[in-house]
């Protein structure tokens, strides 16, 4: 039975939002006798402060041992001057790569209750339900060689390598086609095939794969156009699949369509469905410790954990529906506040959710 959950609170607002999510997990654990075993470990700046590394071996071992991982956020100004090799973000990249969590699912759903918080007009975003499938363990984030070298003339030159093998493209492609098949059956692959050979291959492999999925309608967009279309008419998309860096950028853009990045969960999965679950927002150091951060992205990440790693879809639905009811009650943290609503703290939002679950 899959029941070992590793909790990695991390930095900034991480501990506050994860505390609320853990209360939700405890509540569901008792209510449904899920027999979940929770362990905690340090990651990011918090780990660096104690062990001089953002990803201690003990944390990596615990992560390997777990069936699913809940992560808050990592990073902050305190660690920004550190060498890139020990920066908190390195821990996140290390976990993704060491655990082969290559499939990053980032849904962007606009709750109808929040249509007026989006920076776009309600008629453009109302009903938005989009899934970005981002490749997470390859591309320019991990390509070798990389570094900063000194040229013959003494000038410095920075370089990275954008590389994807056919098998890497194929495995993320399959996840995307399968996801589209379970949704509205439309998949848009995003590349820069007019300039970059690596994404020319990406496009070819997606076309080859589409023969196995005749029920899914595949289209292609260049990333610049995709960014524009996301802002112009986001509802044209069902599932988007793209590489690591384009996915990083497009998913932040998609997040904003929904009103607040504070509402968006994510799952990072390996081939067997083991996953790391995290809100897509970062550690938000400017609001850390103030009890105002939105815990809902983390709580919705728990729902994804129930769905994708623990095979508990009913529990996932229970969490999703409870979040909808909180919004119906006009409970809002600052990031999703609009006039006439009831502005609540991180802890109040968490407590209100627990009440809904009882
Ligand atoms: C994300 C983040 C990370 C990324 C950072 C923190 C390394 O922006 O998960 O989108 O670039 O992948
Ligand atoms: Mg990002």
mmCIF file with all atom_site columns, C-alpha atoms and ligand atoms in Angstrom, residues 74 89 92-93 96 106 134 136 141 244 248 251-252 278 280, ligand 1:
data_model
loop_
_atom_site.group_PDB
_atom_site.id
_atom_site.type_symbol
_atom_site.label_atom_id
_atom_site.label_alt_id
_atom_site.label_comp_id
_atom_site.label_asym_id
_atom_site.label_entity_id
_atom_site.label_seq_id
_atom_site.pdbx_PDB_ins_code
_atom_site.Cartn_x
_atom_site.Cartn_y
_atom_site.Cartn_z
_atom_site.occupancy
_atom_site.B_iso_or_equiv
_atom_site.pdbx_formal_charge
_atom_site.auth_seq_id
_atom_site.auth_comp_id
_atom_site.auth_asym_id
_atom_site.auth_atom_id
_atom_site.pdbx_PDB_model_num
ATOM   1  C CA . UNK A 1 74  ? 12.442 27.094 -1.633  1.00 0.00 ? 74  UNK A CA 1
ATOM   2  C CA . UNK A 1 89  ? 16.664 26.206 -6.180  1.00 0.00 ? 89  UNK A CA 1
ATOM   3  C CA . UNK A 1 92  ? 14.419 21.433 -6.327  1.00 0.00 ? 92  UNK A CA 1
ATOM   4  C CA . UNK A 1 93  ? 16.241 20.695 -9.571  1.00 0.00 ? 93  UNK A CA 1
ATOM   5  C CA . UNK A 1 96  ? 13.377 16.418 -9.893  1.00 0.00 ? 96  UNK A CA 1
ATOM   6  C CA . UNK A 1 106 ? 0.345  22.373 -14.164 1.00 0.00 ? 106 UNK A CA 1
ATOM   7  C CA . UNK A 1 134 ? 6.007  20.583 -18.912 1.00 0.00 ? 134 UNK A CA 1
ATOM   8  C CA . UNK A 1 136 ? 10.950 18.685 -16.141 1.00 0.00 ? 136 UNK A CA 1
ATOM   9  C CA . UNK A 1 141 ? 17.929 23.282 -17.534 1.00 0.00 ? 141 UNK A CA 1
ATOM   10 C CA . UNK A 1 244 ? 11.377 22.565 -19.550 1.00 0.00 ? 244 UNK A CA 1
ATOM   11 C CA . UNK A 1 248 ? 8.414  27.340 -16.904 1.00 0.00 ? 248 UNK A CA 1
ATOM   12 C CA . UNK A 1 251 ? 2.941  28.229 -16.827 1.00 0.00 ? 251 UNK A CA 1
ATOM   13 C CA . UNK A 1 252 ? 3.582  31.485 -14.969 1.00 0.00 ? 252 UNK A CA 1
ATOM   14 C CA . UNK A 1 278 ? 3.910  21.667 -4.874  1.00 0.00 ? 278 UNK A CA 1
ATOM   15 C CA . UNK A 1 280 ? 3.550  26.640 -8.476  1.00 0.00 ? 280 UNK A CA 1
HETATM 16 C C1 . LIG B 2 .   ? 9.212  26.478 -11.155 1.00 0.00 ? 1   LIG B C1 1
HETATM 17 C C2 . LIG B 2 .   ? 10.298 27.380 -10.637 1.00 0.00 ? 1   LIG B C2 1
HETATM 18 C C3 . LIG B 2 .   ? 11.626 26.644 -10.702 1.00 0.00 ? 1   LIG B C3 1
HETATM 19 C C4 . LIG B 2 .   ? 11.914 26.334 -12.157 1.00 0.00 ? 1   LIG B C4 1
HETATM 20 C C5 . LIG B 2 .   ? 12.801 27.374 -10.047 1.00 0.00 ? 1   LIG B C5 1
HETATM 21 C C6 . LIG B 2 .   ? 12.513 27.763 -8.628  1.00 0.00 ? 1   LIG B C6 1
HETATM 22 C C7 . LIG B 2 .   ? 14.073 26.589 -10.158 1.00 0.00 ? 1   LIG B C7 1
HETATM 23 O O1 . LIG B 2 .   ? 10.309 28.575 -11.331 1.00 0.00 ? 1   LIG B O1 1
HETATM 24 O O2 . LIG B 2 .   ? 9.030  25.383 -10.585 1.00 0.00 ? 1   LIG B O2 1
HETATM 25 O O3 . LIG B 2 .   ? 8.548  26.855 -12.115 1.00 0.00 ? 1   LIG B O3 1
HETATM 26 O O4 . LIG B 2 .   ? 12.462 27.183 -12.881 1.00 0.00 ? 1   LIG B O4 1
HETATM 27 O O5 . LIG B 2 .   ? 11.591 25.241 -12.599 1.00 0.00 ? 1   LIG B O5 1
#
